[in-house]
PDB file of C-alpha atoms and ligand atoms in Angstrom:
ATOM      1  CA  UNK H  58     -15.830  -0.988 -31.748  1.00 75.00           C
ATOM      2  CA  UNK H  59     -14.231   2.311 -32.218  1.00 91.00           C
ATOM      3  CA  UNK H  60     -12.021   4.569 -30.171  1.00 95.00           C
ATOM      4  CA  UNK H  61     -13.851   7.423 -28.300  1.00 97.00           C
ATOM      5  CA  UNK H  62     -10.478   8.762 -26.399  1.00 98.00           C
ATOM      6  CA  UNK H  63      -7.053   8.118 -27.382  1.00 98.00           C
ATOM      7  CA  UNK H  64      -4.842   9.953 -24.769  1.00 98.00           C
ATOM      8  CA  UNK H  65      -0.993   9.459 -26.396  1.00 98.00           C
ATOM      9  CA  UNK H  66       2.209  10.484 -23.945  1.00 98.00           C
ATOM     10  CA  UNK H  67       0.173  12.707 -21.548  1.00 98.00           C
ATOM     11  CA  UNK H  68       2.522  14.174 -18.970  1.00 98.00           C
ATOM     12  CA  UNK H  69       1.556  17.260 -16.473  1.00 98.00           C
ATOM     13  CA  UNK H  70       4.232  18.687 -14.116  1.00 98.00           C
ATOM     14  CA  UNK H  71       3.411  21.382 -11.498  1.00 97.00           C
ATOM     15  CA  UNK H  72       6.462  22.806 -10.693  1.00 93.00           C
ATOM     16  CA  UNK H  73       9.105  20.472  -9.909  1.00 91.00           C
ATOM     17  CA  UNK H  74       6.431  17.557  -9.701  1.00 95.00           C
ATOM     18  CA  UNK H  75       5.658  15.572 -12.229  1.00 96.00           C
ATOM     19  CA  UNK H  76       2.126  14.693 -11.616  1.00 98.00           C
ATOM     20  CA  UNK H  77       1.568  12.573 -15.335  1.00 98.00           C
ATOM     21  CA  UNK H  78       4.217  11.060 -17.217  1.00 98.00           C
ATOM     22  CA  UNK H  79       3.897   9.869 -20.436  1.00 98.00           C
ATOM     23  CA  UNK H  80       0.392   8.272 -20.158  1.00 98.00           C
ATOM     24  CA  UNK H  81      -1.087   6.376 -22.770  1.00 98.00           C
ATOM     25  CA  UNK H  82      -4.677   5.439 -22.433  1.00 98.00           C
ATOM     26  CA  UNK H  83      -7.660   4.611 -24.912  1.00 98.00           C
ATOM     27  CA  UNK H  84     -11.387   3.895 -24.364  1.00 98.00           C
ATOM     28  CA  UNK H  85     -13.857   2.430 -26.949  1.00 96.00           C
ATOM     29  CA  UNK H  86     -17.395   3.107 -27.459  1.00 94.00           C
ATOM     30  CA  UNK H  87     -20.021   1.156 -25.465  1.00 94.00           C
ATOM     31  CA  UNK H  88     -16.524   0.091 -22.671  1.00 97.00           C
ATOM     32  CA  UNK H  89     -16.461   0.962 -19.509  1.00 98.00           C
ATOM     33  CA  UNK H  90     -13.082   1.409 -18.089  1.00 98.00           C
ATOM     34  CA  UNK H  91     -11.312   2.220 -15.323  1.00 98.00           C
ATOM     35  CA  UNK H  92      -8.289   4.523 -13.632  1.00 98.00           C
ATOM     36  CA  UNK H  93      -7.158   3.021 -10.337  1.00 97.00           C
ATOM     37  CA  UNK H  94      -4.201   4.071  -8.174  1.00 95.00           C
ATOM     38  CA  UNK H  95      -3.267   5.200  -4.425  1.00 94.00           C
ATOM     39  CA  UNK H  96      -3.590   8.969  -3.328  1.00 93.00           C
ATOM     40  CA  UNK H  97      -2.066  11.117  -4.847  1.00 95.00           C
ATOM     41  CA  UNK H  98      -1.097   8.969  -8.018  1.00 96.00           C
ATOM     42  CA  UNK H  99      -2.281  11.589 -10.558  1.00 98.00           C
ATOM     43  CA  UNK H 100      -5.903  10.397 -11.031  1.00 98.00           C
ATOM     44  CA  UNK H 101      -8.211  13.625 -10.857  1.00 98.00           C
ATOM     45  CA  UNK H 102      -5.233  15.463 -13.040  1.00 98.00           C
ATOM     46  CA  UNK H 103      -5.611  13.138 -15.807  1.00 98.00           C
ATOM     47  CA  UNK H 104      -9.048  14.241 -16.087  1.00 98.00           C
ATOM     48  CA  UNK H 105      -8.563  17.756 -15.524  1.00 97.00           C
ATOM     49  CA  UNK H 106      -5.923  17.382 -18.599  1.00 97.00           C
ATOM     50  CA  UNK H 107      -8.252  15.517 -20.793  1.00 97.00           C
ATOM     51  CA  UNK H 108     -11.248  18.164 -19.839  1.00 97.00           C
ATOM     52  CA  UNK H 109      -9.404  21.441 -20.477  1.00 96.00           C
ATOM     53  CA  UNK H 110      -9.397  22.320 -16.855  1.00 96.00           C
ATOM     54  CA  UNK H 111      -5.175  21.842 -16.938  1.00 96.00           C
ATOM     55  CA  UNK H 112      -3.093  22.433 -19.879  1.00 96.00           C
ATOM     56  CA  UNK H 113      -1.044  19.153 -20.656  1.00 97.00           C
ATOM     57  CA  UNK H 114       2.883  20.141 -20.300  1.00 97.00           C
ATOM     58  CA  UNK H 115       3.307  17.095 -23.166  1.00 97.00           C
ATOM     59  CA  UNK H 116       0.842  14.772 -25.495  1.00 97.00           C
ATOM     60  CA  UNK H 117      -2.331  14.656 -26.888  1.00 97.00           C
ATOM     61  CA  UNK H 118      -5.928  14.085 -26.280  1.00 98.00           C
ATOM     62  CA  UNK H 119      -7.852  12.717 -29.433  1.00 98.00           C
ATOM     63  CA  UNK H 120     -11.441  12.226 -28.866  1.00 98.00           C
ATOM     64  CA  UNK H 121     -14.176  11.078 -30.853  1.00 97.00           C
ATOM     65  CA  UNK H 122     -17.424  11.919 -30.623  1.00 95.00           C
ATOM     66  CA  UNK H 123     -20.079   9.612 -31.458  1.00 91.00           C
ATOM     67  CA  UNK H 124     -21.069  10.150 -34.890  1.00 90.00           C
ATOM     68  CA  UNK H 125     -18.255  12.557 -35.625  1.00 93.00           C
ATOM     69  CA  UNK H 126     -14.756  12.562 -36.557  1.00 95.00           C
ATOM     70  CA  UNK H 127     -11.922  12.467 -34.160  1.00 96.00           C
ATOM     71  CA  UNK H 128     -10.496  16.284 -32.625  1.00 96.00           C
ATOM     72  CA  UNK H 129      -7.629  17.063 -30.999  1.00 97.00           C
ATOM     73  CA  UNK H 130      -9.110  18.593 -27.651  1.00 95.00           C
ATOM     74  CA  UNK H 131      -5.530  19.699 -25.671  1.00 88.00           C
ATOM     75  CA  UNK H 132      -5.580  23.143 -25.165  1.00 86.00           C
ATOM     76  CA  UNK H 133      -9.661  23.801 -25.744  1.00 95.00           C
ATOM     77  CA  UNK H 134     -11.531  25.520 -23.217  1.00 95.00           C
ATOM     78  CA  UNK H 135     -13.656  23.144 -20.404  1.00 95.00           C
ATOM     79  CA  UNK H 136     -16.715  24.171 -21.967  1.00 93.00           C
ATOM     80  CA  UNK H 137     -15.453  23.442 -25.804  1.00 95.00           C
ATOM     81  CA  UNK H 138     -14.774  19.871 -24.425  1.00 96.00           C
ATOM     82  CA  UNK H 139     -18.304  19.039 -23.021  1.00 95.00           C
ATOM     83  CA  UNK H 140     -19.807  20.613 -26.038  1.00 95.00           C
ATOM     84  CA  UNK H 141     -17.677  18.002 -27.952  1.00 96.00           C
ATOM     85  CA  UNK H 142     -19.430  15.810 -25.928  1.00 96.00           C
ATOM     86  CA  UNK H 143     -16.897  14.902 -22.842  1.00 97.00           C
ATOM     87  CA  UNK H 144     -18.822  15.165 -19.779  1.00 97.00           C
ATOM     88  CA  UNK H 145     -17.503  14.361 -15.983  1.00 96.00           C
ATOM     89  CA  UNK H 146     -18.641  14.587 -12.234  1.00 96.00           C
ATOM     90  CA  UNK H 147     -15.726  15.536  -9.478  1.00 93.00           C
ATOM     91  CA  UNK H 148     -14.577  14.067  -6.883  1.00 90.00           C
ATOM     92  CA  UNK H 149     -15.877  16.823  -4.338  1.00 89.00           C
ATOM     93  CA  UNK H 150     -19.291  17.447  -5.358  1.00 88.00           C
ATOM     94  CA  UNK H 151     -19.786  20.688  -7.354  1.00 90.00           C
ATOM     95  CA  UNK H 152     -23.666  21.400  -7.267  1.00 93.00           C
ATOM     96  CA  UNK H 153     -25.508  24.961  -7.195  1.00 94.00           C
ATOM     97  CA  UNK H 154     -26.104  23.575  -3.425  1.00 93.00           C
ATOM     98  CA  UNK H 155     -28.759  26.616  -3.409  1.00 93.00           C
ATOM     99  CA  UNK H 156     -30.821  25.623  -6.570  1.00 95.00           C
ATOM    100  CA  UNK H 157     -33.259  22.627  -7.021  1.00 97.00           C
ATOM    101  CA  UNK H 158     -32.706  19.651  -7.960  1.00 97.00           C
ATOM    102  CA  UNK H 159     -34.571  20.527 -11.483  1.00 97.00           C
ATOM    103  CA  UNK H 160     -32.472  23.583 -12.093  1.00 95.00           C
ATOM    104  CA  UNK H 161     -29.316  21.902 -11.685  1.00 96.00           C
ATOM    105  CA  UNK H 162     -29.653  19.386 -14.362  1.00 96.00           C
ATOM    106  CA  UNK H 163     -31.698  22.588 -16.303  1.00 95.00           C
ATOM    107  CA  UNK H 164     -28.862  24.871 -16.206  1.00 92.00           C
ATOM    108  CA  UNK H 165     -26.400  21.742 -17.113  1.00 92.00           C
ATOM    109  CA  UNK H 166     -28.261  21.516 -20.291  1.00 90.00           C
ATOM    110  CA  UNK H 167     -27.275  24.961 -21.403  1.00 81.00           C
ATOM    111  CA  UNK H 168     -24.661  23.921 -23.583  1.00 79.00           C
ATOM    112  CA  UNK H 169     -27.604  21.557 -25.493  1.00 78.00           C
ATOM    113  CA  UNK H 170     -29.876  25.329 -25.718  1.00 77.00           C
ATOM    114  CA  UNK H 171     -29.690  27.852 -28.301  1.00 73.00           C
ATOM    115  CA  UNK H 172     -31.125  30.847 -26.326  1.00 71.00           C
ATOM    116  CA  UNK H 173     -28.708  34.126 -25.992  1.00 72.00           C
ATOM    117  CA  UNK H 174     -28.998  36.338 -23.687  1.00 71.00           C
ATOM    118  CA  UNK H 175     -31.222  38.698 -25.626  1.00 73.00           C
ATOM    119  CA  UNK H 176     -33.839  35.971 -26.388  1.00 74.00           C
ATOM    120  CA  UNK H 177     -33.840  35.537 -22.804  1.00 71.00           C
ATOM    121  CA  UNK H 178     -34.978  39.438 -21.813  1.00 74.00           C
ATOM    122  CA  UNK H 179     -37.618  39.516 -25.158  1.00 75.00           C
ATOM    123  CA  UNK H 180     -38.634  35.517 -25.013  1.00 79.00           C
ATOM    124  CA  UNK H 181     -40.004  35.207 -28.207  1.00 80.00           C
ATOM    125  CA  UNK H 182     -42.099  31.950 -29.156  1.00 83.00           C
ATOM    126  CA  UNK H 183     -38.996  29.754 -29.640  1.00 82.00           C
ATOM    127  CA  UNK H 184     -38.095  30.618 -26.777  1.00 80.00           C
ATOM    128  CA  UNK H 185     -40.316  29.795 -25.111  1.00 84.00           C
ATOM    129  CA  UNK H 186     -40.972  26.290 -26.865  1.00 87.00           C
ATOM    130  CA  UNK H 187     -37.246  25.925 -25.731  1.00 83.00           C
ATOM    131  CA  UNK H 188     -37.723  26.616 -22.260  1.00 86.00           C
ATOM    132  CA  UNK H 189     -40.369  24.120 -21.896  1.00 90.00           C
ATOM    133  CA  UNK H 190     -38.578  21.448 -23.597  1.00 90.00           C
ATOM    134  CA  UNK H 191     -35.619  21.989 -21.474  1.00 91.00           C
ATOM    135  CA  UNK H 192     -37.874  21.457 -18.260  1.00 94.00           C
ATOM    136  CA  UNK H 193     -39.414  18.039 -19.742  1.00 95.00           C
ATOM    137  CA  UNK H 194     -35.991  16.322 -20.837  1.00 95.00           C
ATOM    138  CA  UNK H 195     -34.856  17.529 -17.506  1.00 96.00           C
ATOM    139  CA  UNK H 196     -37.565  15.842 -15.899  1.00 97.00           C
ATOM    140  CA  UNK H 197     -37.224  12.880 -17.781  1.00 97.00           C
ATOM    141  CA  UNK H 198     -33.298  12.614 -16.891  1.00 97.00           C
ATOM    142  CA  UNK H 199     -34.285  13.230 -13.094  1.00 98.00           C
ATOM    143  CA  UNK H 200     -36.953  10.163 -13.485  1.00 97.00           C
ATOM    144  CA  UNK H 201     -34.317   8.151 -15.049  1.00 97.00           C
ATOM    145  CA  UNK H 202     -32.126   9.021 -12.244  1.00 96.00           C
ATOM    146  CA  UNK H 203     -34.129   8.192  -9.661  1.00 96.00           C
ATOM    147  CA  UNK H 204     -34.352  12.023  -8.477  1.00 97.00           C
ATOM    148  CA  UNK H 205     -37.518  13.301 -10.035  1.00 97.00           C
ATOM    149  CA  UNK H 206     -39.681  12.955  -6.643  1.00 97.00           C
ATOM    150  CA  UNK H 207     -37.339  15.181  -5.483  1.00 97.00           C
ATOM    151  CA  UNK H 208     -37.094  17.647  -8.156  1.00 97.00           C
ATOM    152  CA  UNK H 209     -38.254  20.740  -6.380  1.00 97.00           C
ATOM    153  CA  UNK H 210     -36.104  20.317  -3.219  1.00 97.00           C
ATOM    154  CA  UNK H 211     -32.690  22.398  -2.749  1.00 97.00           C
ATOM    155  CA  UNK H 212     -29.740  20.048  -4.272  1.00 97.00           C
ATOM    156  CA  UNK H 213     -28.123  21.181  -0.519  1.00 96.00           C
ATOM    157  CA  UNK H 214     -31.322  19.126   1.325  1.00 96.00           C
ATOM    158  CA  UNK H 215     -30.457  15.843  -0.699  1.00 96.00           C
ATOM    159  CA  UNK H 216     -28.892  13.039   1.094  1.00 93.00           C
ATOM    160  CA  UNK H 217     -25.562  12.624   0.093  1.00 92.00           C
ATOM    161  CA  UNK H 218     -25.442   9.337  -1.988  1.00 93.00           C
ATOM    162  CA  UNK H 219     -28.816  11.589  -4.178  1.00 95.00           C
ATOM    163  CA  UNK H 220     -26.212  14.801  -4.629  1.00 96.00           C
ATOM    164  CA  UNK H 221     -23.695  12.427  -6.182  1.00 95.00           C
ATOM    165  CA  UNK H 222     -26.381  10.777  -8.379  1.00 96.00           C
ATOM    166  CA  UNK H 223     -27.334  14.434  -9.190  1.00 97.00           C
ATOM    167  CA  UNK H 224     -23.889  15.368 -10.179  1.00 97.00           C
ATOM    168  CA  UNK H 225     -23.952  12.133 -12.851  1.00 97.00           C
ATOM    169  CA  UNK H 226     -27.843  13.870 -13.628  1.00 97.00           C
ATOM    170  CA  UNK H 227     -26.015  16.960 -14.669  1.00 97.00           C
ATOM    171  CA  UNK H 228     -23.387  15.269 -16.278  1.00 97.00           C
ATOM    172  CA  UNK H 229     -25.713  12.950 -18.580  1.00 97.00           C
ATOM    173  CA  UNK H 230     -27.519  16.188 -19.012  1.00 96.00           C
ATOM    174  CA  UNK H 231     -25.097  17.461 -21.856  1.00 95.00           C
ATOM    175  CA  UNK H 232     -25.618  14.354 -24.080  1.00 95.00           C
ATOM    176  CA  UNK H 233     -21.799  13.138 -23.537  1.00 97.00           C
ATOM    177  CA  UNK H 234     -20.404  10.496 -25.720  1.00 97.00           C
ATOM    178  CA  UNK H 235     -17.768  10.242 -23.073  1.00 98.00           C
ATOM    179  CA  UNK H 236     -18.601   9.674 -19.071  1.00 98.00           C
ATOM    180  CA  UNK H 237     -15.869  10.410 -16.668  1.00 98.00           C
ATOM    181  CA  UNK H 238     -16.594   9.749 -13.320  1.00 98.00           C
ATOM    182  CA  UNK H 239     -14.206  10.764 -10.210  1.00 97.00           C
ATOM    183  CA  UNK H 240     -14.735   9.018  -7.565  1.00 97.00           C
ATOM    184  CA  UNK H 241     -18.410   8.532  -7.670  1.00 96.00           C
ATOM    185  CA  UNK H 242     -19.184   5.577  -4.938  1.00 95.00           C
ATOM    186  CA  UNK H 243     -17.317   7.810  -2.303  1.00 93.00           C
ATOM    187  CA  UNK H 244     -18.646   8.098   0.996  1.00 90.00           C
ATOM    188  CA  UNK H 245     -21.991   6.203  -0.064  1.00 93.00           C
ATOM    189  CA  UNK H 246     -23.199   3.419   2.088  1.00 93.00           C
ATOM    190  CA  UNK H 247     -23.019  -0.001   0.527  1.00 93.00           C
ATOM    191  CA  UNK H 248     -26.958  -0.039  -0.479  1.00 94.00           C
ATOM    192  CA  UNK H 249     -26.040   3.115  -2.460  1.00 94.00           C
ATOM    193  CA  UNK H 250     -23.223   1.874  -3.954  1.00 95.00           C
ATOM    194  CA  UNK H 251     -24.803  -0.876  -5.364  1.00 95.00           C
ATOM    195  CA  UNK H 252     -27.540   1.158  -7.133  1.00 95.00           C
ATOM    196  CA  UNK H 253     -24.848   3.379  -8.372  1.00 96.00           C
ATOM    197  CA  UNK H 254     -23.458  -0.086  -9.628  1.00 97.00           C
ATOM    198  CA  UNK H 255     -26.092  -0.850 -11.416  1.00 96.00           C
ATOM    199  CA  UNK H 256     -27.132   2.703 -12.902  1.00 97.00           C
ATOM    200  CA  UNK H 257     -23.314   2.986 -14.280  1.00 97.00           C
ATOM    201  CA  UNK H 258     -24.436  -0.482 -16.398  1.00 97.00           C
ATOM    202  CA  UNK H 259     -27.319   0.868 -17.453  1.00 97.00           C
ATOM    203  CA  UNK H 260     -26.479   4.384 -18.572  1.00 97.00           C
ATOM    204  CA  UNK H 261     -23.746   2.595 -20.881  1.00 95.00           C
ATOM    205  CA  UNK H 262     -26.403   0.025 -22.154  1.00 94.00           C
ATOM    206  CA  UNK H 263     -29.337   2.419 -22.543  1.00 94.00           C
ATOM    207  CA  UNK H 264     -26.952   5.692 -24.040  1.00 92.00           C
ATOM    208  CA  UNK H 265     -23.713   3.295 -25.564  1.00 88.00           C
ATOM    209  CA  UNK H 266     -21.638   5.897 -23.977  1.00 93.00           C
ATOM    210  CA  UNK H 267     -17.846   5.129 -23.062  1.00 97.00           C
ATOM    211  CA  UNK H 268     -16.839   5.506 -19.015  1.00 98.00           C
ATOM    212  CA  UNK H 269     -13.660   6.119 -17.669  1.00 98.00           C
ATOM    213  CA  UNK H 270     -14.170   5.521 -13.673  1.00 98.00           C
ATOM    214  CA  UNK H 271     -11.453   6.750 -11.344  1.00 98.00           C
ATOM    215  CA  UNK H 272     -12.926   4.607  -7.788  1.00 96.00           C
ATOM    216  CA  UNK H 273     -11.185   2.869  -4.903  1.00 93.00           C
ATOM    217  CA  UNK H 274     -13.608   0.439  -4.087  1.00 93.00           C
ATOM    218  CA  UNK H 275     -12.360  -2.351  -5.469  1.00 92.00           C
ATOM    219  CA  UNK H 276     -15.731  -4.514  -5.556  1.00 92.00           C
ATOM    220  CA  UNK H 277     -17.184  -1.779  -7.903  1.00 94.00           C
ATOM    221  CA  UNK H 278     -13.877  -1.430 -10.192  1.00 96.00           C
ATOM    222  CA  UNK H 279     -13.827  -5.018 -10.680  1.00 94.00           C
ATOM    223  CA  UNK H 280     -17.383  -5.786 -11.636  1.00 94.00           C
ATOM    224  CA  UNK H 281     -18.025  -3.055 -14.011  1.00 96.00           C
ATOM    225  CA  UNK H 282     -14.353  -2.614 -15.876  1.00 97.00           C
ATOM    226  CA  UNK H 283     -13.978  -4.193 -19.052  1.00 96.00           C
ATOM    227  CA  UNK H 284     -10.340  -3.175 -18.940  1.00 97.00           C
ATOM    228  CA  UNK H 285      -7.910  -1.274 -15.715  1.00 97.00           C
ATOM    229  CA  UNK H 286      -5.446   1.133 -16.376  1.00 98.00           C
ATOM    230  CA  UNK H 287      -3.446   1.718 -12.730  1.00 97.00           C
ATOM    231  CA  UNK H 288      -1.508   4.553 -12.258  1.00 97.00           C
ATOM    232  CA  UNK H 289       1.749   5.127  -9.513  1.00 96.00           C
ATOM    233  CA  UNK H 290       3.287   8.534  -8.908  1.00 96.00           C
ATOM    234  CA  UNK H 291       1.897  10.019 -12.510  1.00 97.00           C
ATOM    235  CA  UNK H 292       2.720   6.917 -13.938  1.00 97.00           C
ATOM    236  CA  UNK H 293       0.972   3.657 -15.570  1.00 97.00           C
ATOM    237  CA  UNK H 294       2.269   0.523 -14.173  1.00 96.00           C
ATOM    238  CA  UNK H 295      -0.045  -1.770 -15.262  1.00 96.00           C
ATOM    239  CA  UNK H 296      -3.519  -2.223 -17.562  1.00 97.00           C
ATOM    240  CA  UNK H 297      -5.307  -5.087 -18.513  1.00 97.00           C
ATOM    241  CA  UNK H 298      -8.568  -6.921 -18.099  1.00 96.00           C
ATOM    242  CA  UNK H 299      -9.327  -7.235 -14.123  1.00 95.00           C
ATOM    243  CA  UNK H 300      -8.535 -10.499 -13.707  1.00 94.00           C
ATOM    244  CA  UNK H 301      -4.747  -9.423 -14.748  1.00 95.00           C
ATOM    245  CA  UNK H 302      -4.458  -6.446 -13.487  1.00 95.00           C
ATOM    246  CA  UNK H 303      -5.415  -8.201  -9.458  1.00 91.00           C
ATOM    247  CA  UNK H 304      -2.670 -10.657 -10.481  1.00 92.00           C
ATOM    248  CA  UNK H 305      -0.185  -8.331 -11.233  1.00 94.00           C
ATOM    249  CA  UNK H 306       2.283  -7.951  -8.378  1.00 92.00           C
ATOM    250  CA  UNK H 307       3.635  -4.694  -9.224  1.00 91.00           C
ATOM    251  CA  UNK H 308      -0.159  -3.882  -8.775  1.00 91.00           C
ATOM    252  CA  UNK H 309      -0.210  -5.592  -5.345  1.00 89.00           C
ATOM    253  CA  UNK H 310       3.109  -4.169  -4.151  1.00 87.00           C
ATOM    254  CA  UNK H 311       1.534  -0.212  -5.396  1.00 84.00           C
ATOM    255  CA  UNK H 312      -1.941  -1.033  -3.068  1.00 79.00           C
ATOM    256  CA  UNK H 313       0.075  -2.958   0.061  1.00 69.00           C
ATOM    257  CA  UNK H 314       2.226  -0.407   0.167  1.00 66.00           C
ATOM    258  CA  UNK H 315      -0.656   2.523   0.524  1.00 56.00           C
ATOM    259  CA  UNK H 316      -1.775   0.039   3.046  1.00 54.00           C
ATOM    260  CA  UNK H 317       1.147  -0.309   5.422  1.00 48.00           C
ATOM    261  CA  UNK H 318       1.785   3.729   5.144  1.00 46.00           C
ATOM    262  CA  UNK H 319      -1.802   4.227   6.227  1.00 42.00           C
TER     263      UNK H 319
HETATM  264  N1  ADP L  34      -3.057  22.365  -9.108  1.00 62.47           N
HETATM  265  C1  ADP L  34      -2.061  21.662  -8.581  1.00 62.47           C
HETATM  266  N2  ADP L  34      -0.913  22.254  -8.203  1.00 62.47           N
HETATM  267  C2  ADP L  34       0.115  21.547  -7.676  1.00 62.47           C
HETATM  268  N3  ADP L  34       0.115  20.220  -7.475  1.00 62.47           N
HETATM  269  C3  ADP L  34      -1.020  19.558  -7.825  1.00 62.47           C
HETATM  270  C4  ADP L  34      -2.161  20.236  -8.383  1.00 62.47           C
HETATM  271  N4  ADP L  34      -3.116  19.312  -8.634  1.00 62.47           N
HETATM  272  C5  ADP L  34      -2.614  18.124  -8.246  1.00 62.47           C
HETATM  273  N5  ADP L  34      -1.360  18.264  -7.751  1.00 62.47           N
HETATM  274  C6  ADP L  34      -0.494  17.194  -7.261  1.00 62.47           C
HETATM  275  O1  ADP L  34      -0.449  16.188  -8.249  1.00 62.47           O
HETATM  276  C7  ADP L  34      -0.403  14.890  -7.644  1.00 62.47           C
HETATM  277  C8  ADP L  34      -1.552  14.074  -8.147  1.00 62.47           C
HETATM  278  O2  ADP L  34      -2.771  14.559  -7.581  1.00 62.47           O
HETATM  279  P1  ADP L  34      -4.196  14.012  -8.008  1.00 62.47           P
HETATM  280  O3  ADP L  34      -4.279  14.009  -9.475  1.00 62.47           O
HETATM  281  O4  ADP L  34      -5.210  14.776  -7.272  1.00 62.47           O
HETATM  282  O5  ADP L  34      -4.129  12.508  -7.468  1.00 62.47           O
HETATM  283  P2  ADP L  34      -5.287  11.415  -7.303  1.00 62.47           P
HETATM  284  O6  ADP L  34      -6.541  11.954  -7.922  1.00 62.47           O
HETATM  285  O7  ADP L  34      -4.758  10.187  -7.989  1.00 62.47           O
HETATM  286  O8  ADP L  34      -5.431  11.183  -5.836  1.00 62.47           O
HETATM  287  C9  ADP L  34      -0.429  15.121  -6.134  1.00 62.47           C
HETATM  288  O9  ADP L  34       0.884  15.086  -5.660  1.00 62.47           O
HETATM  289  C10 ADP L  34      -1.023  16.506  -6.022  1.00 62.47           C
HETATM  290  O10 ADP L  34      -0.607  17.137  -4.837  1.00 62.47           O
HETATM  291 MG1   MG L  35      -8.397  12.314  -7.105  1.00 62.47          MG
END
């Protein structure tokens, strides 16, 4: 089993705040993993550090894609990193709410297409052949999915539980090696939430990626993780299998705590 991200001493400050300190965190190929912590703890800023969408204030990000050799990816562009093969959904849905369904997962391919913009205006044979292909693997991710009856509809008109399973479409749509999800069980209905369940398992059988989840339902977290990394106030204060990390009391005390404030 090899390491597809080693994140060593990550640490993020906005201002005065220190939103990551010194976070260490690995996840191996074919694991699914997960980043758990109250509001606020610094959960969607580790990803936007790992993804190039912040610049870390301190560490480094080492990932590995599969088949290649490991790159330092702090301080690459967003779109560098998901060519590497780093791909993630947010944790407010970012869709082209006025595009179909199709055309979402299409354009999300881009970074897999060769055509410039001047094969575009002249469409030359290859092209073309590119264009089609593009459509059929796009289909084919929809199907997988569970989407593709709905592949001509506006991503706006999709229920909401479908626009989150679109956003993981688009996602898987740039052939990641690396899965992050934010958040992706929130504000589906327990029938959704258990497909989503099972379509996490099966998109790390079927495509041995590694996932790093970031999700507050707990029943989810604890069925799929292999291994829990929990984060406090920008810090980790505990990781281990699931069965350790619910036993952990400085685990409890973080989640009782949220509790009692709310
Ligand atoms: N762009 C930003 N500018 C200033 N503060 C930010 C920014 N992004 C996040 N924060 C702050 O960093 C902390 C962690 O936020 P976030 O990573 O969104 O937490 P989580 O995802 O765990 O709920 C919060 O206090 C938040 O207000
Ligand atoms: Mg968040």
């Amino acid at each position: 089993m090899s390491t597809v991200l080693n994140v060593k001493a990550l640490s993020k400050s906005f201002g005065g705040l220190r939103a990551l300190n010194d976070v260490d965190l690995q996840v191996n190929s074919g694991e699914i993993a997960a980043l758990i912590g109250p509001n606020g703890a610094g959960k969607t800023t580790f990803f936007n550090c790992i993804t190039g969408i912040y610049e870390p204030t301190d560490g480094d990000v080492f990932f590995t894609p599969l088949g290649a050799t490991e790159c330092r990816v702090n301080g690459m562009k967003p779109n560098s990193v998901t060519e590497l093969g780093m791909a993630r959904t947010f944790q407010n849905i970012r869709l082209f709410k006025n595009m179909t369904v199709l055309e979402n997962v299409m354009v999300a391919r881009h970074c897999r297409t060769k055509a410039g913009i001047l094969d575009a205006l002249l469409r030359p044979p290859h092209v073309k052949r590119e264009e089609k292909e593009n459509i059929e693997k796009s289909y084919e991710l929809l199907k997988y999915i569970g989407l593709n009856k709905h592949y001509n509809d506006l991503a706006c008109n999709l229920p909401y539980g479908d626009q989150r399973r679109l956003e993981i479409a688009r996602a898987m749509a740039t052939e990641p090696s690396l899965l992050l999800l934010d958040e992706p069980a929130a504000g589906m209905n327990p029938q959704e939430t258990a497909s989503l369940k099972e379509l996490v398992l099966d998109i790390r059988d079927k495509f041995n990626l590694a996932i790093l989840l970031i999700e507050h339902d707990m029943s989810m977290v604890m069925s799929l993780s292999e291994r829990i990394y929990v984060m406090e106030y920008g810090c980790l204060i505990s990781q281990g299998t699931p069965e350790e990390v619910s036993k952990d009391p400085q685990v409890i005390k973080a989640y009782l705590g949220e509790e009692s404030h709310a």
